[in-house]
Coordinates of C-alpha atoms in Angstrom, one line a residue:
X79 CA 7.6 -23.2 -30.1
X80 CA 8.6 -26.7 -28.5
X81 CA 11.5 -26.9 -31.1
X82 CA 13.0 -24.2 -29.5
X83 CA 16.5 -25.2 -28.2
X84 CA 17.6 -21.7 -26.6
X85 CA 16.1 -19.5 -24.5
X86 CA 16.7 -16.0 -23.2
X87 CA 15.0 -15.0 -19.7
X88 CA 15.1 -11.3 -19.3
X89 CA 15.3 -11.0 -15.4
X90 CA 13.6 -7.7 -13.6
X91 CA 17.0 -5.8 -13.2
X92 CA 17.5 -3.4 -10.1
X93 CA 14.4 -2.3 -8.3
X94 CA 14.4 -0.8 -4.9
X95 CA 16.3 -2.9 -2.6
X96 CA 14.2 -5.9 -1.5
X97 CA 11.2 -5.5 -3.9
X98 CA 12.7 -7.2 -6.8
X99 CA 12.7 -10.7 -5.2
X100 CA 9.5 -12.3 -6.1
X101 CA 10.0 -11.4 -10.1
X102 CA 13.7 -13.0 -9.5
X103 CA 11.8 -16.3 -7.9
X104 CA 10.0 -16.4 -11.3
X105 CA 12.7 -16.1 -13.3
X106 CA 14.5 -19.1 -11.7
X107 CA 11.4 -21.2 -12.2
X108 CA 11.4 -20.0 -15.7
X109 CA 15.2 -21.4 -15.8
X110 CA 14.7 -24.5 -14.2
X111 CA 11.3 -25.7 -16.5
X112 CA 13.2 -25.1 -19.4
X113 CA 15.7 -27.2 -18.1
X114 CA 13.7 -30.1 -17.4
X115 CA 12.2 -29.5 -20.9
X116 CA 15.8 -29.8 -21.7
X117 CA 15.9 -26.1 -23.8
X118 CA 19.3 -24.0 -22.7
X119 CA 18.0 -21.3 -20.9
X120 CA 20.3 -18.3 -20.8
X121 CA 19.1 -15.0 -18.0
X122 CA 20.0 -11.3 -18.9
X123 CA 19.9 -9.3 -15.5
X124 CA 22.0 -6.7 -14.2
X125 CA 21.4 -7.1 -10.6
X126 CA 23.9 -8.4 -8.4
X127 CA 21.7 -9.1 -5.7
X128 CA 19.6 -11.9 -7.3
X129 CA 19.8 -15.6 -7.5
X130 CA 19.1 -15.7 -11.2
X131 CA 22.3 -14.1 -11.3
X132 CA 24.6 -16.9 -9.7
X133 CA 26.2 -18.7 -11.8
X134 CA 25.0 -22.1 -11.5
X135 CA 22.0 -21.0 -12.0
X136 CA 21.5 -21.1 -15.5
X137 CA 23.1 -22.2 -18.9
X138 CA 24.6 -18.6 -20.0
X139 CA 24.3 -15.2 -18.0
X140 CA 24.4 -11.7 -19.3
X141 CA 25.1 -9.1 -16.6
X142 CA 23.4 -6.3 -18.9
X143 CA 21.0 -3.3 -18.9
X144 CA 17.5 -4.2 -19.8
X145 CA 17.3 -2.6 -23.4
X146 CA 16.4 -4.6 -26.8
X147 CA 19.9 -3.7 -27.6
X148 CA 21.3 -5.8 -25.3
X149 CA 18.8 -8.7 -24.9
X150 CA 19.2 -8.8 -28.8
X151 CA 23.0 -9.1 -28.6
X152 CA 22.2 -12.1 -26.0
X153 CA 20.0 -13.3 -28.5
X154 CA 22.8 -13.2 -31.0
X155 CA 25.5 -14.3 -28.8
X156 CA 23.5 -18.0 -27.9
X157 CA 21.6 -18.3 -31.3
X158 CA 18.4 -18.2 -29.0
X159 CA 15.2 -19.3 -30.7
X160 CA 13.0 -17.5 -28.3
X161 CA 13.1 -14.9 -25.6
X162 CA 10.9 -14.8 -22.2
X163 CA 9.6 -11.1 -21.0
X164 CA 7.3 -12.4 -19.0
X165 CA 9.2 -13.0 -15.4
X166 CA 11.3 -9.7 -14.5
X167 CA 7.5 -7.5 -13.7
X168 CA 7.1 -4.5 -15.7
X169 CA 10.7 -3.5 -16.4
X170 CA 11.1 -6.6 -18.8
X171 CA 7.3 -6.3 -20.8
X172 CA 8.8 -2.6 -20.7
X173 CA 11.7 -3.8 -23.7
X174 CA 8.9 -6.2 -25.5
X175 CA 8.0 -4.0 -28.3
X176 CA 11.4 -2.1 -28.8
X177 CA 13.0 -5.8 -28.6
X178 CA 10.5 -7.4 -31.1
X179 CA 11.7 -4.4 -33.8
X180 CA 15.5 -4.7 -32.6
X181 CA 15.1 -8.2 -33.8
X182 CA 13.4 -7.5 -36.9
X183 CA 15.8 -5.3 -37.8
X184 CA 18.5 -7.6 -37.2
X185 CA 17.0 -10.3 -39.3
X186 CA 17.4 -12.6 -36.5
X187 CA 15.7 -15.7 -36.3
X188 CA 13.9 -15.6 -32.6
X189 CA 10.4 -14.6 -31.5
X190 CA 9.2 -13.3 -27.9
X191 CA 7.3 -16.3 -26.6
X192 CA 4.1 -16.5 -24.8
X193 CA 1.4 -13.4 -24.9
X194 CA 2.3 -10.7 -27.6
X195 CA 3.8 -7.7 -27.3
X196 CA 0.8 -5.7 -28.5
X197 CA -1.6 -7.7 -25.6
X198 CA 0.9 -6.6 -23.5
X199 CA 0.7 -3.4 -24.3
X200 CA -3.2 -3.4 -24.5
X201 CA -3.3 -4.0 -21.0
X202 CA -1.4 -1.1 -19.8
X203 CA -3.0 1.2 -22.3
X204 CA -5.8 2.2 -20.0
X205 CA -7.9 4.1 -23.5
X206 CA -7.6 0.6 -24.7
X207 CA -8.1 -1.7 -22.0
X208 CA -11.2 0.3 -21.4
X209 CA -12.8 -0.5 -24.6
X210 CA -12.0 -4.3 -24.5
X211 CA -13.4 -4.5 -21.3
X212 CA -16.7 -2.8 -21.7
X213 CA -16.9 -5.2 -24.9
X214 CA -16.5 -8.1 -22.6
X215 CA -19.2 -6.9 -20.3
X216 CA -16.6 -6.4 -17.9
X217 CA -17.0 -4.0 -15.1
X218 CA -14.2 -1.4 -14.0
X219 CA -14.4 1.8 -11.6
X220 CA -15.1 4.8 -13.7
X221 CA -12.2 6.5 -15.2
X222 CA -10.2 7.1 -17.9
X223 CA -6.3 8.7 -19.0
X224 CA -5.1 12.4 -19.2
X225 CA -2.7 14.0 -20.7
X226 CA -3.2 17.5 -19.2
X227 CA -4.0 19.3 -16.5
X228 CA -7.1 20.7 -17.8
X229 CA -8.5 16.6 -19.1
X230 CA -7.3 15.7 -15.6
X231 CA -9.8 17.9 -13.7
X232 CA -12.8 17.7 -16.5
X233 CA -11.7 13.8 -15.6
X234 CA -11.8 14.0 -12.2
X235 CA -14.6 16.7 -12.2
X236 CA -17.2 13.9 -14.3
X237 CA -15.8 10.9 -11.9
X238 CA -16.3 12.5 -8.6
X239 CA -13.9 12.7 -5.4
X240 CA -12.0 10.9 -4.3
X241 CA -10.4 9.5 -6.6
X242 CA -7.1 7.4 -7.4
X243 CA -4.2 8.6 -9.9
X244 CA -1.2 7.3 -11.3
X245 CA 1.1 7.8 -14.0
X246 CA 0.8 4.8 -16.5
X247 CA 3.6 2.4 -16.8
X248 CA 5.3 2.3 -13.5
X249 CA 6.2 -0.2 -11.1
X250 CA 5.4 -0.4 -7.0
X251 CA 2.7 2.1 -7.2
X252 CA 5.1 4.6 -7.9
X253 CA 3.6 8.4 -7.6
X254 CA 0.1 6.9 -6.9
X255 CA -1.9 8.9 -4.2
X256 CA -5.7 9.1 -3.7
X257 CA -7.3 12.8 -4.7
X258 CA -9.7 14.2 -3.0
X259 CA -10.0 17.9 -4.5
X260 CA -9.1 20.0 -7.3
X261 CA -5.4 21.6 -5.7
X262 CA -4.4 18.1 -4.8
X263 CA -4.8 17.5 -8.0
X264 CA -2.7 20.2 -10.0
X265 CA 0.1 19.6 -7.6
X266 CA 0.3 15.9 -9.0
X267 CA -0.1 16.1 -12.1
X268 CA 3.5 18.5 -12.1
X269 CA 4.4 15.6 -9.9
X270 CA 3.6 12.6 -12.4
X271 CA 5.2 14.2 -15.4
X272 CA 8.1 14.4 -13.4
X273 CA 8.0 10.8 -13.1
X274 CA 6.5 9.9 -16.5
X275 CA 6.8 12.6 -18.9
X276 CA 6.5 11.0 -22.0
X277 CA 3.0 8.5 -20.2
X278 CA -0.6 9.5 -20.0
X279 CA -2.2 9.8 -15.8
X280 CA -4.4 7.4 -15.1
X281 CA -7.5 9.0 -12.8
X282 CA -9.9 6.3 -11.6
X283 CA -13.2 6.1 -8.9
X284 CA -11.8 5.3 -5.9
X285 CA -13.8 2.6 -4.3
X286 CA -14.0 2.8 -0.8
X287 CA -15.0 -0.3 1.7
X288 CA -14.4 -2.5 -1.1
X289 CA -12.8 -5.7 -0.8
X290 CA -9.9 -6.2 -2.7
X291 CA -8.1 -9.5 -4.8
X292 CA -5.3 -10.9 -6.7
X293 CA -5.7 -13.7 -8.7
X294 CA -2.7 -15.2 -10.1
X295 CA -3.0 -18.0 -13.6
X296 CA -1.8 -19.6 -16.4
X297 CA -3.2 -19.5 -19.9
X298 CA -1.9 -22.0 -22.6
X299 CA -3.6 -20.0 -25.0
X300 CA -6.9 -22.0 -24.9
X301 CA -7.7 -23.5 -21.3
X302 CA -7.2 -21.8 -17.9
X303 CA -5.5 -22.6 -14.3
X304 CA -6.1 -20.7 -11.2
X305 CA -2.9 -20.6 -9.2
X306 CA -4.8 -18.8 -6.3
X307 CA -7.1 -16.5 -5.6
X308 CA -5.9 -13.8 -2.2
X309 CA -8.3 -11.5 -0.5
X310 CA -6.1 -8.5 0.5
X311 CA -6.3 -7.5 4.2
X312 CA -5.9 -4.2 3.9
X313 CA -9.1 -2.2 2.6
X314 CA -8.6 -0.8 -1.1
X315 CA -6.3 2.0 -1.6
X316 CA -3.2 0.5 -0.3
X317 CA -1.0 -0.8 -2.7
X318 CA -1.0 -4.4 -3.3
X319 CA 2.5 -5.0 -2.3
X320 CA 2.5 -3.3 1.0
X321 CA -0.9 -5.1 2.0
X322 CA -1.2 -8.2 3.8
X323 CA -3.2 -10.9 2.3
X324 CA -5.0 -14.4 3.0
X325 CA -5.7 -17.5 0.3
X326 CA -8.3 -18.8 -0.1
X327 CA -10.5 -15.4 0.3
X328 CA -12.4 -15.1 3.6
X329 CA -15.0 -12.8 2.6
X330 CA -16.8 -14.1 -0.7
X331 CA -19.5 -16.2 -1.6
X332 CA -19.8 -19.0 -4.0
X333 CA -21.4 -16.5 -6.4
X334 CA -18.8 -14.1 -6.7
X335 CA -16.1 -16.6 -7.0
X336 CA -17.7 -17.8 -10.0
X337 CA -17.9 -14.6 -10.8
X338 CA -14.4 -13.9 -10.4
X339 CA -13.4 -17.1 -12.2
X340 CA -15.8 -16.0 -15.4
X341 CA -13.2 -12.2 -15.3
X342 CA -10.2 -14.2 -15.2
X343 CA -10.6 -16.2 -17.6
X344 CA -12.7 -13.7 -20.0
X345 CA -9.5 -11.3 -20.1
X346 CA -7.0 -14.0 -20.6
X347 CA -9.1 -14.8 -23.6
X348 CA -9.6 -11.2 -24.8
X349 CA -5.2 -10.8 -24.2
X350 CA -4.5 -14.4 -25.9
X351 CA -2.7 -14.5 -22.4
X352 CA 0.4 -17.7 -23.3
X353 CA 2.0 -17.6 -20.0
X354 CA 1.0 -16.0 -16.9
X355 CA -1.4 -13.5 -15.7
X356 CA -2.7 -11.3 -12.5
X357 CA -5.8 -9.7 -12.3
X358 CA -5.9 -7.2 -9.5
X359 CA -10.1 -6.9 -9.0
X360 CA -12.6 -5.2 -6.0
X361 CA -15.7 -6.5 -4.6
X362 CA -18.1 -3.8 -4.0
X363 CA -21.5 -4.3 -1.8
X364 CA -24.7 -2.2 -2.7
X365 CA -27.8 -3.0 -2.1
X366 CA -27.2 -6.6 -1.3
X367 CA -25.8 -7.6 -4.5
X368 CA -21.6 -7.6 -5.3
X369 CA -20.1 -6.5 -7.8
X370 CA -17.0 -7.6 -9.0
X371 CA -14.5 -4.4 -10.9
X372 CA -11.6 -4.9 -12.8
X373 CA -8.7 -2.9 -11.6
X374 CA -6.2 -3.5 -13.7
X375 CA -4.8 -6.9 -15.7
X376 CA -1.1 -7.8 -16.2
X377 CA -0.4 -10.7 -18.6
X378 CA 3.1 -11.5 -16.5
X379 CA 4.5 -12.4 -13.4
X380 CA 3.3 -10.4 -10.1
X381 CA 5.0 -10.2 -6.7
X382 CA 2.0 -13.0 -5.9
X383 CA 3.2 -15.7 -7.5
X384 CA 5.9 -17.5 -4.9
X385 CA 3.4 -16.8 -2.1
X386 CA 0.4 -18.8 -4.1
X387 CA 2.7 -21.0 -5.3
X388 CA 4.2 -22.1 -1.7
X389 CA 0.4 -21.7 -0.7
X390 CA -1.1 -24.3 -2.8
X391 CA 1.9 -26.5 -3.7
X392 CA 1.4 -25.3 -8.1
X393 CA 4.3 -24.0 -9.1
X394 CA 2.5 -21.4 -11.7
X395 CA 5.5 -19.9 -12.7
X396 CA 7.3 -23.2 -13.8
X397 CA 3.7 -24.3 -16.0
X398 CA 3.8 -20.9 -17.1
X399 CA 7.1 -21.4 -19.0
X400 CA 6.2 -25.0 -20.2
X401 CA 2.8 -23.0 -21.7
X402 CA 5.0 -20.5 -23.3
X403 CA 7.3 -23.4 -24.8
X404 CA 4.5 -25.0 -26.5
X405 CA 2.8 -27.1 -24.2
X406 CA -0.6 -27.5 -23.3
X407 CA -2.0 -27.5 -19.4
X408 CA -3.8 -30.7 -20.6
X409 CA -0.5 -32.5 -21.6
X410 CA 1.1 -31.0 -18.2
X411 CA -1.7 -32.9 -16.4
X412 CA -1.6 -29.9 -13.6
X413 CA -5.0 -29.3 -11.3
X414 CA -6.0 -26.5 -9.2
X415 CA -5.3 -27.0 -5.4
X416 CA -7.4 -25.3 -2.5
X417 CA -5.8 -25.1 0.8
X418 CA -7.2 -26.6 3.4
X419 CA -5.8 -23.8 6.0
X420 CA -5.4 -20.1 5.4
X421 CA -2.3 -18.6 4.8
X422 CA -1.3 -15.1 5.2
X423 CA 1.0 -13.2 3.3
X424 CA 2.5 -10.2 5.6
X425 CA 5.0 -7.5 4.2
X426 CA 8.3 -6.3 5.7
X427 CA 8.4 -2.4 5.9
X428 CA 12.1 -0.5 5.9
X429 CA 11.4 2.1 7.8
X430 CA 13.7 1.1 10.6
X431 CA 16.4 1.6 8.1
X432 CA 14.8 5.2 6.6
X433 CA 15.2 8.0 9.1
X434 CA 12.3 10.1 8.9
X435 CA 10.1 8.1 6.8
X436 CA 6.5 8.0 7.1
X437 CA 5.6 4.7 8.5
X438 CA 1.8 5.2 7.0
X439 CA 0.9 3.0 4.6
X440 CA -1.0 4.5 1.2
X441 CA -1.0 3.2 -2.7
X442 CA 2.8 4.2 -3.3
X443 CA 4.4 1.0 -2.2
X444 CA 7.0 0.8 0.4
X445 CA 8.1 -2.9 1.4
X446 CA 11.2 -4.6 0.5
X447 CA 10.1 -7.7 1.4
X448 CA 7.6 -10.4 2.7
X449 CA 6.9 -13.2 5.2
X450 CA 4.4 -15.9 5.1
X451 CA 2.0 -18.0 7.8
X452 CA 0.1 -20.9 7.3
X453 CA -2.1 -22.1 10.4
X454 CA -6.0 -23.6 10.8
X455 CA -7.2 -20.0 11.7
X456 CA -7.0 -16.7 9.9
X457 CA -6.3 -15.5 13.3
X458 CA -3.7 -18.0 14.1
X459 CA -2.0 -17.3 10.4
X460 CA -2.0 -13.7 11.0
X461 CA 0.0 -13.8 14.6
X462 CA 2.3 -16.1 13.0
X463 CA 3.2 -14.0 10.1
X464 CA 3.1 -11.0 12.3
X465 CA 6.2 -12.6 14.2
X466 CA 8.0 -13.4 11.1
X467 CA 7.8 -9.6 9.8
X468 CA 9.1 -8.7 13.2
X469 CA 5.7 -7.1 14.7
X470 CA 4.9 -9.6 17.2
X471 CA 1.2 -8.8 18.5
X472 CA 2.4 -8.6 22.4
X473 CA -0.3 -11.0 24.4
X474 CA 0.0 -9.3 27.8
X475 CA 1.2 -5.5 28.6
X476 CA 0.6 -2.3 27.3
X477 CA -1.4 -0.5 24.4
X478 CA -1.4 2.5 23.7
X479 CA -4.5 4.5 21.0
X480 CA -3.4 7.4 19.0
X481 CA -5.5 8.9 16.4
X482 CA -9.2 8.3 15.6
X483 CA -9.7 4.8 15.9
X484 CA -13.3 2.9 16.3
X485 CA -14.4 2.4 19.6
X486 CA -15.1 -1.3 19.3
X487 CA -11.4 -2.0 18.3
X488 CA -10.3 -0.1 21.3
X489 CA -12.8 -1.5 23.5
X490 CA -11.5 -4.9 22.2
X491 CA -8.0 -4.4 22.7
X492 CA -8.4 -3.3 26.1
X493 CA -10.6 -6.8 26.6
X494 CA -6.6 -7.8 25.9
X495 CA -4.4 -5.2 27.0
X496 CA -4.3 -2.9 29.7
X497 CA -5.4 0.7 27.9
X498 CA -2.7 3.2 28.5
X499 CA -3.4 7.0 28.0
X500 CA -0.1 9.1 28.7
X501 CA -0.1 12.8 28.7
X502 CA 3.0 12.3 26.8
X503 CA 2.5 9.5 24.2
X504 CA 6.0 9.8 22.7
X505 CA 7.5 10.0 26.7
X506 CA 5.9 6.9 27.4
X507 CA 7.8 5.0 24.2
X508 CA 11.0 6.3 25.0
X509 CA 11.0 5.3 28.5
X510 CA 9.6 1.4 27.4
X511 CA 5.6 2.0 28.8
X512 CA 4.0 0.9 25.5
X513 CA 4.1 -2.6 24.7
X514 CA 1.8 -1.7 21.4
X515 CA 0.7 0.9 19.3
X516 CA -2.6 1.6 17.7
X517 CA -2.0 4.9 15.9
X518 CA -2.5 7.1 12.2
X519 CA 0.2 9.6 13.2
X520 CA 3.6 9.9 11.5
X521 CA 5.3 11.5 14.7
X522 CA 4.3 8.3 16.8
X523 CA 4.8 6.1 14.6
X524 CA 8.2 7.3 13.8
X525 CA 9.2 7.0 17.2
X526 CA 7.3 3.3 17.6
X527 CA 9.7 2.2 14.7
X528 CA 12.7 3.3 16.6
X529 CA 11.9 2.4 20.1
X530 CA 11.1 -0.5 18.1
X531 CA 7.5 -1.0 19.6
X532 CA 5.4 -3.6 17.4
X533 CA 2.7 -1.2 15.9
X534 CA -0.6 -1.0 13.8
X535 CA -1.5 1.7 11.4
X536 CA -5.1 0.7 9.8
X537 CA -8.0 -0.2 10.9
X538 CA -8.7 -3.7 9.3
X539 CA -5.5 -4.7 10.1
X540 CA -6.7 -4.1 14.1
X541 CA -9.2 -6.3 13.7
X542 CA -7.4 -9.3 12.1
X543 CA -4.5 -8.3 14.9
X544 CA -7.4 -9.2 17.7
X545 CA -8.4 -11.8 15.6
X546 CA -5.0 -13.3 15.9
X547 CA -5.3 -12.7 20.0
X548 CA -8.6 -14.3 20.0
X549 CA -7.5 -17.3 18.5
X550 CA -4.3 -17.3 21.3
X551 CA -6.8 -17.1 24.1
X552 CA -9.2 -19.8 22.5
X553 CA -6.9 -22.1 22.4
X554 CA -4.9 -21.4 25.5
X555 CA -1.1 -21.4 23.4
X556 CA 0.3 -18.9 23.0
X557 CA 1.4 -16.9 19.5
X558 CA 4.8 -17.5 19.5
X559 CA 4.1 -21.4 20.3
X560 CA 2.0 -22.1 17.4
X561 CA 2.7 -25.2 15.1
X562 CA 5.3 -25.4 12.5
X563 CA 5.0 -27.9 9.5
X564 CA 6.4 -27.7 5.9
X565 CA 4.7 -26.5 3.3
X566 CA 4.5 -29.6 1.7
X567 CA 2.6 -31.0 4.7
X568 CA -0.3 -28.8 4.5
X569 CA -3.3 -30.0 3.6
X570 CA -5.3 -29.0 0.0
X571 CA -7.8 -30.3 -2.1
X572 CA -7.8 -30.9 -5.7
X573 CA -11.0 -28.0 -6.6
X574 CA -11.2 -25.4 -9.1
X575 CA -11.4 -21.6 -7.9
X576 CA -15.4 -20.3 -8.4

């Protein structure tokens, strides 16, 4: 593979507006190791809106659909020796196999580089993934595919509400909702064919209180690095992308770490993962003991990797083309960093520029973008990234409680804030009363977004919200004053995750 002397990058083409970014950051990195490895790298992306798209920024682009068609004409065109799915998310795994048989056909000497098409393709086959797990002594929530309405509810029926469904194959949580009885049901499914008539739904136990992670690494084929392992701040159920998170993980033991560790790299090994991987997992509590669940495994980029890449100073994406190319981590001479101080990843939400869109977030994802906050306190990080996604947590005024909320975050708030209880909640927003807004309900939410009042709509992310005042009023500075640094200046230490 290290012979190679052209590459083709096959970017993520046009998502939604602002969520395509982090697979774009990827492919760049992709770009720029292959240049330093001094291989012509060549991207195929039809979105204008990209920076793998300018024109400096690699050796050859192709403004073209994402079909084997096209990335074989590219392939054609340059006389490439190998081709890169790996960076553009789902949409560029998507044209793996058709591409690998478009080639084929063509007699054209080039192979798709890094983890096979069939691994690939394993781990979005949920029948299959299934198996190979349960083999590896790996555990997963209970579930299992349909294909009709009638295997959906025996599915659902032998699972138990609530449960979470999707159609396989998609990107951003697209169509995903959490069941909780037999109607809601037989109105999705008509729903999911709609969006993936020709894909089997995916119906999984939905597991409630349970922490959820990301893990983000690099295979070589043989020997594993951790970029980073994130602890999602929202509880699970809320898709990944729209969920703010924190690295390193604030909730877990030494134990499970390792345990998380011995997953990671126990499903790179059962995928021959060559390149990059995410693991999307859940820590559940019984009894005392944890158990750690596989949620699903993705052997490319994710909409992680720039975050745990700024986070930890390993530029995963960048080792994870070098891999693919032919060389070893070993000969790379790469460690795994820990930072020293947490940083939070925090999501931008559109609904500013989406009349009459519900605010509330669930598993369908929603953001079309993300900010990022690095300080010595969870709390501190959170306030900071809060400002960046424009939702500063006000430290004097107003807040306002709408819905059913705990009374220990409201109590705590009000330790903060003075409590206001309108008879008129949305009154008091239009005439500037409410400086904040705790609240589950579209209508007042809707209007928080236009008055443009700085609002939270879970309950976990409350309490990191008066975590993030509590660190403020320990330390006597306020939010908005808090330290800025580079990146670079942050602090790690050379450790391995678990």
């Amino acid at each position: 593979d290290r012979d190679a002397e052209s590459v083709v990058v096959v970017g993520g083409g046009p998502i939604r507006i602002g969520q395509g970014v982090e697979f774009d950051y990827c492919a760049v990195h992709a770009v720029r190791a292959l240049s330093e490895l001094g291989i012509d790298a060549h991207v195929l992306n039809n979105n204008p809106e990209t920076v793998s798209t300018d024109y400096d920024t690699s050796d050859g682009l192709f403004f073209e659909p994402i079909t084997a068609e096209e990335v074989a004409d590219a392939v054609e065109a340059t006389n490439a020796d190998g081709v890169m799915v790996q960076f553009g998310g789902q949409t560029s795994v998507d044209v793996g196999e058709p591409l690998e048989d478009e080639l084929d056909r063509r007699g054209l000497d080039c192979e798709i580089l890094g983890t096979g098409v069939d691994a690939m393709d394993l781990a979005e086959d949920r029948d299959r993934f299934n198996r190979l797990m349960a083999e590896r002594g790996i555990e997963q929530p209970a579930g299992g595919s349909a294909t009709s309405e009638a295997e959906a509810l025996d599915l659902a029926h032998e699972v138990g509400y609530p449960v979470l469904v999707r159609p396989s194959y998609v990107l951003g949580g697209r169509a995903m909702e959490i069941v909780h009885s037999d109607e809601e049901l037989e109105e999705y499914v008509e729903e999911a064919v709609r969006v993936s008539p020709e894909k089997p739904i995916l119906i999984d136990s939905f597991l409630e209180d349970a922490i959820e992670l990301d893990v983000d690494a690099v295979s070589d084929g043989e020997d594993v690095l951790i970029g980073g392992v994130m602890e999602h701040v929202e509880s699970a159920g809320i898709h990944s992308g729209d969920s703010a998170c924190v690295i390193p993980p604030r909730s877990l033991d030494d134990e499970t770490l390792t345990r998380v560790r011995e997953v990671v790299e126990e499903i790179a090994d059962a995928l021959s993962t060559v390149g990059l991987l995410n693991v999307q997992l859940a820590v559940q509590e019984s009894g005392g003991e944890a158990t750690v669940y596989v949620l699903e495994a993705n052997p490319r980029s994710s909409r992680t990797v720039p975050f745990v890449s700024k986070a930890t100073g390993v530029p995963i994406a960048k080792l994870a083309a070098r891999a693919m190319a032919g060389e070893s981590l070993a000969e790379m001479d790469v460690a795994e960093q820990i930072p020293e101080q947490p940083s939070v990843k925090e999501v931008v939400l559109p609904f500013d520029r989406l009349p009459n869109s519900d605010p509330r977030l669930g598993p369908e994802m929603k953001s079309t973008g993300e900010v990022m906050g690095t300080a010595g306190s969870f709390g501190a990080a959170y306030g900071k990234a809060q400002i960046a996604a424009g939702n500063e947590i006000p430290e004097s005024g107003t807040v306002a409680v709408d819905g059913d909320w705990p009374a220990d975050v409201v109590d705590a708030f009000a330790d903060h804030l003075e409590l206001a209880e309108p008879d008129d909640l949305e009154g008091a927003l239009l005439a500037d009363e409410i400086d904040f807004l705790l609240s589950t309900e579209r209508d007042s939410l809707r209007t928080a977004v236009e008055e443009e009042v700085p609002y939270l709509s879970t309950t976990v992310s409350a309490r990191a919200a008066l975590e993030a005042l509590d660190a403020a009023a320990g330390t006597d500075e306020p939010l908005a004053g808090v330290d800025v640094a580079a990146l670079s200046d942050r602090p790690t230490r050379e450790e391995n995750w678990g």
